[in-house]
Tab-separated table of C-alpha atoms and ligand atoms in Angstrom:
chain	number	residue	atom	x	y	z
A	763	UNK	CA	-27.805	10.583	-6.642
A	764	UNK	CA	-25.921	7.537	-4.871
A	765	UNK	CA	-26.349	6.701	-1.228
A	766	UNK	CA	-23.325	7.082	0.744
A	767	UNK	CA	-22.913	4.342	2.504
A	768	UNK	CA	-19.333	4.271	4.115
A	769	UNK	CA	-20.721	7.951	5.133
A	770	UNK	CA	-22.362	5.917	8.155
A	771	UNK	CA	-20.782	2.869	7.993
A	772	UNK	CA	-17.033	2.365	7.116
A	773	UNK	CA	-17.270	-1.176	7.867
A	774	UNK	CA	-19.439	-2.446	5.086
A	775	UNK	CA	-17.377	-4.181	2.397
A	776	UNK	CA	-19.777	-5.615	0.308
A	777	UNK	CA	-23.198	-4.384	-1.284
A	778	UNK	CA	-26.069	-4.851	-3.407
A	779	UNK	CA	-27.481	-1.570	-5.721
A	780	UNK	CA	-29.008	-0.480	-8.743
A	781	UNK	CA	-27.382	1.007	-11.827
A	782	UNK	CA	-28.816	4.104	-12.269
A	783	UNK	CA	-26.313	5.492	-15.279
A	784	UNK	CA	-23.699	3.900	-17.478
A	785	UNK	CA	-21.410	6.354	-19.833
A	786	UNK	CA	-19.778	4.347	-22.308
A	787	UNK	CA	-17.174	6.416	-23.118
A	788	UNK	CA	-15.319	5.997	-19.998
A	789	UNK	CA	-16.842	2.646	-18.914
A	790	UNK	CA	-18.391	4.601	-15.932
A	791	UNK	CA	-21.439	3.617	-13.615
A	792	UNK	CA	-23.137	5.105	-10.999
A	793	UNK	CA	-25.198	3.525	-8.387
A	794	UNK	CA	-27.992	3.806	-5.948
A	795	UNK	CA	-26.231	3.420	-3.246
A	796	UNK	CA	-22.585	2.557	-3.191
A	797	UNK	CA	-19.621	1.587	0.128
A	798	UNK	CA	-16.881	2.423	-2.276
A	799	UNK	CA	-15.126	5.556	-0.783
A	800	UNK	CA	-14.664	7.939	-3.942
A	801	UNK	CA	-11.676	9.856	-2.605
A	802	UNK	CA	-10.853	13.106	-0.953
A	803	UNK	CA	-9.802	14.523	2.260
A	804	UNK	CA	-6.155	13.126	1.345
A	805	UNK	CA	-7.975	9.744	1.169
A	806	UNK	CA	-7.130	7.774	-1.940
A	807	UNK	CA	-10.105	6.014	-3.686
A	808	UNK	CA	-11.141	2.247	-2.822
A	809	UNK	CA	-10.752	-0.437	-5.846
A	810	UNK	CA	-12.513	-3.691	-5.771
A	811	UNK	CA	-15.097	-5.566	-7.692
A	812	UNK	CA	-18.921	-5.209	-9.186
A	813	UNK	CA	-20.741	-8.331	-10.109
A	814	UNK	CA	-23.678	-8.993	-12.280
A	815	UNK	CA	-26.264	-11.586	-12.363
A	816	UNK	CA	-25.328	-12.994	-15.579
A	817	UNK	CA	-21.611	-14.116	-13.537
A	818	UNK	CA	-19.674	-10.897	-15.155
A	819	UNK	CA	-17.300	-9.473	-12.627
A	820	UNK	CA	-15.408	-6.145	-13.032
A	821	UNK	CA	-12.623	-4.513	-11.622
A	822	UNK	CA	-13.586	-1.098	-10.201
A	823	UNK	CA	-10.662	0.507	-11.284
A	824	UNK	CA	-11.230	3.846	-9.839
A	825	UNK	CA	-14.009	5.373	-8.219
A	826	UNK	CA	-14.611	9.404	-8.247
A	827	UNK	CA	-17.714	11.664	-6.987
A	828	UNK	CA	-18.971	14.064	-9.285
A	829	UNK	CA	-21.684	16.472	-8.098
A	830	UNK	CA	-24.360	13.959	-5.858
A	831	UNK	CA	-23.032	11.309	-7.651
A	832	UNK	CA	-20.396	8.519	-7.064
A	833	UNK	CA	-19.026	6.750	-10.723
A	834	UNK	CA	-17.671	3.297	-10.522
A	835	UNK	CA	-15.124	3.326	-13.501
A	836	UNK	CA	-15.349	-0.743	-14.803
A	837	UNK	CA	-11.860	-2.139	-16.078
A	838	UNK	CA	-11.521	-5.271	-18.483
A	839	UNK	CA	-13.526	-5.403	-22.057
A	840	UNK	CA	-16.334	-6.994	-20.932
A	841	UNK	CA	-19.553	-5.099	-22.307
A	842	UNK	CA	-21.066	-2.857	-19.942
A	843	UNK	CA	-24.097	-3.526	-18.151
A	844	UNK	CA	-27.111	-1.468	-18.646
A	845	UNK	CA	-28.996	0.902	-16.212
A	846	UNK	CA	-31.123	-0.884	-13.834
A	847	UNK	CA	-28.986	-4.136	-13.534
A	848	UNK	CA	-28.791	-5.140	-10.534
A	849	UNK	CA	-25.304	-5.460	-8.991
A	850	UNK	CA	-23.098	-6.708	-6.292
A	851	UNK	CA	-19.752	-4.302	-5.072
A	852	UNK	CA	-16.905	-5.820	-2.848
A	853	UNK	CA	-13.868	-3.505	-1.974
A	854	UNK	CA	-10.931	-4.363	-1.470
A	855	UNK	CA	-11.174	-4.852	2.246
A	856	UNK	CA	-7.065	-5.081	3.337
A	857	UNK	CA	-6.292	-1.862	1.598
A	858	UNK	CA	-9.505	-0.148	2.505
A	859	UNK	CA	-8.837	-1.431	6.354
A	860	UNK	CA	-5.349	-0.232	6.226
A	861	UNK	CA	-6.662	2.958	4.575
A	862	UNK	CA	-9.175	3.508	7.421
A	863	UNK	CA	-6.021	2.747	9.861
A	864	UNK	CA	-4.294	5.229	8.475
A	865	UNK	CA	-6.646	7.839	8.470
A	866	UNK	CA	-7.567	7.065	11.918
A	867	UNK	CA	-3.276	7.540	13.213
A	868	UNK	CA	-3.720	11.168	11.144
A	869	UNK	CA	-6.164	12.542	13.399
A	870	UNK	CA	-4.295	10.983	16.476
A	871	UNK	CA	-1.227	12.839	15.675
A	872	UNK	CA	-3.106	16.315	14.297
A	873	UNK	CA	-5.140	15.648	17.528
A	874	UNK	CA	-1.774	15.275	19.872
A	875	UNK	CA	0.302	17.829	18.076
A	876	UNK	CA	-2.262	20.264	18.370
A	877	UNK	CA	-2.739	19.476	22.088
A	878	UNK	CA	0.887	19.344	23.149
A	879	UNK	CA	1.897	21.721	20.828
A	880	UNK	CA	-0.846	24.124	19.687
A	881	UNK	CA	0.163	23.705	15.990
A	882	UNK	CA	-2.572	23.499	13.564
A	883	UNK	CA	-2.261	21.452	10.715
A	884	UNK	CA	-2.385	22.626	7.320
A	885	UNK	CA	-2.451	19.696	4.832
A	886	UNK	CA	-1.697	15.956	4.494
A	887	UNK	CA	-2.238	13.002	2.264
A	888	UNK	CA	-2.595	9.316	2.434
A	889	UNK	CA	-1.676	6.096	0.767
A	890	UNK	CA	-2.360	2.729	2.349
A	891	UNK	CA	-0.254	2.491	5.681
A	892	UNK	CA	1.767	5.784	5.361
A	893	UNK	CA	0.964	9.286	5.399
A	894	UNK	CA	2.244	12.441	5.736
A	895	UNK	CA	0.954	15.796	7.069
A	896	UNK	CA	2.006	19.423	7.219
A	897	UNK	CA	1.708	21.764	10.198
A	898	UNK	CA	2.352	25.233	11.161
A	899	UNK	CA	4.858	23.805	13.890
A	900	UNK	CA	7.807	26.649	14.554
A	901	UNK	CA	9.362	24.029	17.157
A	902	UNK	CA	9.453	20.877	15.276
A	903	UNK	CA	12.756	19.416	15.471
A	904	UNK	CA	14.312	16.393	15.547
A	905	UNK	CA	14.595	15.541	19.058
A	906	UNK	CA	11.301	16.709	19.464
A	907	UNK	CA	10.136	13.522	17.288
A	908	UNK	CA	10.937	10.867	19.643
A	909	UNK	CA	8.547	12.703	22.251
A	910	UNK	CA	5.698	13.294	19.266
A	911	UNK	CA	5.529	9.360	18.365
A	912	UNK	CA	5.107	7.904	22.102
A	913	UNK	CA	2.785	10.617	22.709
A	914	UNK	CA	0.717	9.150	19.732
A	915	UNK	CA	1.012	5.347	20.417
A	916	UNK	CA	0.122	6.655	23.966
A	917	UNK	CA	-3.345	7.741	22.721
A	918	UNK	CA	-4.221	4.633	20.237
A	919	UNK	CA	-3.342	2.520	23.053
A	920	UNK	CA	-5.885	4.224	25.269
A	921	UNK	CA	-8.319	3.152	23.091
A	922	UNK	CA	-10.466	6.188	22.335
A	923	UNK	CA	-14.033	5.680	20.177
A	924	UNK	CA	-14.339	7.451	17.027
A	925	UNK	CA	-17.528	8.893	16.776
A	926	UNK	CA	-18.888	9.982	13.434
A	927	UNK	CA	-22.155	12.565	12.941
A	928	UNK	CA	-23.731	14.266	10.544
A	929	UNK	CA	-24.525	17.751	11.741
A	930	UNK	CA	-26.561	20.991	10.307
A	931	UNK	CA	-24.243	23.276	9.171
A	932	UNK	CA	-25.414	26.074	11.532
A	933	UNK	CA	-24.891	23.406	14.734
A	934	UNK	CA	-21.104	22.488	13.188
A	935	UNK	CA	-20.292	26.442	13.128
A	936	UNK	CA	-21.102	26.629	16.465
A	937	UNK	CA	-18.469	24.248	17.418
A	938	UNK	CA	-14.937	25.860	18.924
A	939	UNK	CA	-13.009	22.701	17.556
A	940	UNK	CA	-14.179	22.931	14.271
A	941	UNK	CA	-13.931	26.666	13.537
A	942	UNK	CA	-10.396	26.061	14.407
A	943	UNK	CA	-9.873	23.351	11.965
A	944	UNK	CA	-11.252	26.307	9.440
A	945	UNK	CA	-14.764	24.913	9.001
A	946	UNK	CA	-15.523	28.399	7.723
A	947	UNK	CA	-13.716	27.670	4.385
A	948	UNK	CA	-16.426	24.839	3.462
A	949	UNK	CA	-18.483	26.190	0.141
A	950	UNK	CA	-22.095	28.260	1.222
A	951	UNK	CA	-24.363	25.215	-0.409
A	952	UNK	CA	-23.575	22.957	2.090
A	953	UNK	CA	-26.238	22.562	4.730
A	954	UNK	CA	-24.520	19.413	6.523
A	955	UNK	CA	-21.461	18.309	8.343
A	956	UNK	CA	-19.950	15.289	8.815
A	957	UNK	CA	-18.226	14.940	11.695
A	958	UNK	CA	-15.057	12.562	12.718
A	959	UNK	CA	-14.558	12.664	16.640
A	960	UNK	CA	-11.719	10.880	18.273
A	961	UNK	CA	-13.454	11.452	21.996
A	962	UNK	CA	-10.961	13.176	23.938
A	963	UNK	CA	-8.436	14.281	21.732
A	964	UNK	CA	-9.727	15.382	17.765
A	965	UNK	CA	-12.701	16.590	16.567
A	966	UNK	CA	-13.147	17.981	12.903
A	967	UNK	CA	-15.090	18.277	9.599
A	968	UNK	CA	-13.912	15.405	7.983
A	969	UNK	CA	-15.237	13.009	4.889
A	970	UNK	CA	-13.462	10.007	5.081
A	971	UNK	CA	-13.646	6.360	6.835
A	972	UNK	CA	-12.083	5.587	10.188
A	973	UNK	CA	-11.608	2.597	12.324
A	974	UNK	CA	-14.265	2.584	15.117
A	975	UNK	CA	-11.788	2.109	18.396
A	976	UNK	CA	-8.182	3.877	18.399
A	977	UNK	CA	-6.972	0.419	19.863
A	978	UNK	CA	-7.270	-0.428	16.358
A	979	UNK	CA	-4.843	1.579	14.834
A	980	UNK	CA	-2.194	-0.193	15.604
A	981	UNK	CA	1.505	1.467	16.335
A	982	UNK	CA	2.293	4.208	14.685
A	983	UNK	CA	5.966	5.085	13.564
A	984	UNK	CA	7.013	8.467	12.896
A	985	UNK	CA	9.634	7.618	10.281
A	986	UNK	CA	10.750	11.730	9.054
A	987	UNK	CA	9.866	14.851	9.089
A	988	UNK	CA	11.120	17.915	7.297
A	989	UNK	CA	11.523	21.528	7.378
A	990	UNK	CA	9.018	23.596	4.590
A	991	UNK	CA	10.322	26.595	5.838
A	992	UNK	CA	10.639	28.594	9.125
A	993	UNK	CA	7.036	27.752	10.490
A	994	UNK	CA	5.913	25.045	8.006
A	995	UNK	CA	6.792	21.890	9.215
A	996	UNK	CA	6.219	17.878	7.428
A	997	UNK	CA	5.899	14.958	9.567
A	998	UNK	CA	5.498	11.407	7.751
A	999	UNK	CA	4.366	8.680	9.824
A	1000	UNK	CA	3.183	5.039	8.976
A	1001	UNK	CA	1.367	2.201	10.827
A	1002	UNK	CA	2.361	-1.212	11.520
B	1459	LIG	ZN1	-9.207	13.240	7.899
């Protein structure tokens, strides 16, 4: 089982931890306790580097969770090292940062739409500084855009705190905000929540790392959108 760290922390970019299992065949390891975020939510994956005592450093190629695990897959030829090495990880900070910008202008603009609009969103992804996410959004159209992206540069410029908890599932259900993000859908075994809070606009279930301050964001363009349909709606932003 590996220690989440970015779970509490998404500002930690470097670590020390334990190998606690090496497979061969794919040149995977997993850790005690690891800051690399393994993906998910529409969040890509962090890369970076582990480090050995003996002075071998390997690229972290790709990084994946699989059951209460998070594996580390190692790039280059170098032999792998064994279980119970100790190692040091360092992501790569400017696209992780970015990353956590960009995740962060996501839930300012479900947040806003949802406000102004009462559209719920439906999907989205994420790569490092753009992003794009779907909504139920009968309305959306083009002149309509102008108004969505000062709305949004409105709110990261007021400088809201993202707060992140970790709830008991039966407190999270309890939570108007969240049932309406569909909560409800999350599988029975789960007995904890982790919630992303942008106070005063967004709150929702939500996995992945976030810049602490909305001041931090940066501005955020809205550079298209497109139709899916009558109702279902695509709006692709990016931050600068
Ligand atoms: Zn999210």
């Amino acid at each position: 089982m590996t220690e989440l760290i970015y779970q509490t922390d998404s500002y930690i970019n470097e670590f020390n931890a334990t190998i606690t299992a090496v497979d061969s065949e794919t040149r995977a390891v997993v850790l005690d306790q690891s800051a690399f975020y393994p993906g998910g939510g529409g969040q890509p994956n962090d890369t970076g580097t582990l480090s050995v005592d003996n002075g071998t450093e390997y690229p972290v190629t790709k990084v994946k969770k699989q059951g209460a695990d998070v594996l580390h897959f190692l790039g280059g030829d170098e032999p792998l090292p064994q279980v119970g090495a100790q190692v040091h990880g360092q992501i790569d900070w400017d696209k992780r940062y970015l990353l956590m910008r960009t995740h962060t202008a996501m839930h300012v603009l479900c947040g806003t739409v949802f406000r102004d609009y009462g559209a719920l969103v439906t999907g989205g992804n994420m790569e490092p500084g753009k992003g794009r996410m779907d909504f139920e959004f009968e309305r959306l159209q083009g002149e309509l855009v102008g108004e969505i992206e000062a709305a949004v540069n409105k709110e990261a410029e007021a400088g809201h705190d993202v707060r992140v908890k970790i709830l008991p599932r039966e407190e999270a259900f309890q939570i108007p905000d969240l049932i309406r993000t569909k909560i409800n859908l999350l599988p029975e075994g789960i007995t904890e929540v982790r919630t992303v809070e942008i106070v005063g606009l967004d709150l929702q279930a939500d996995g992945g790392t976030h810049v602490k301050n909305t001041s931090e964001v940066g501005t955020i363009k809205v550079v298209n959108y497109k139709s899916k349909g009558a109702i279902n709606k695509r709006i692709y932003i990016e931050v600068v």
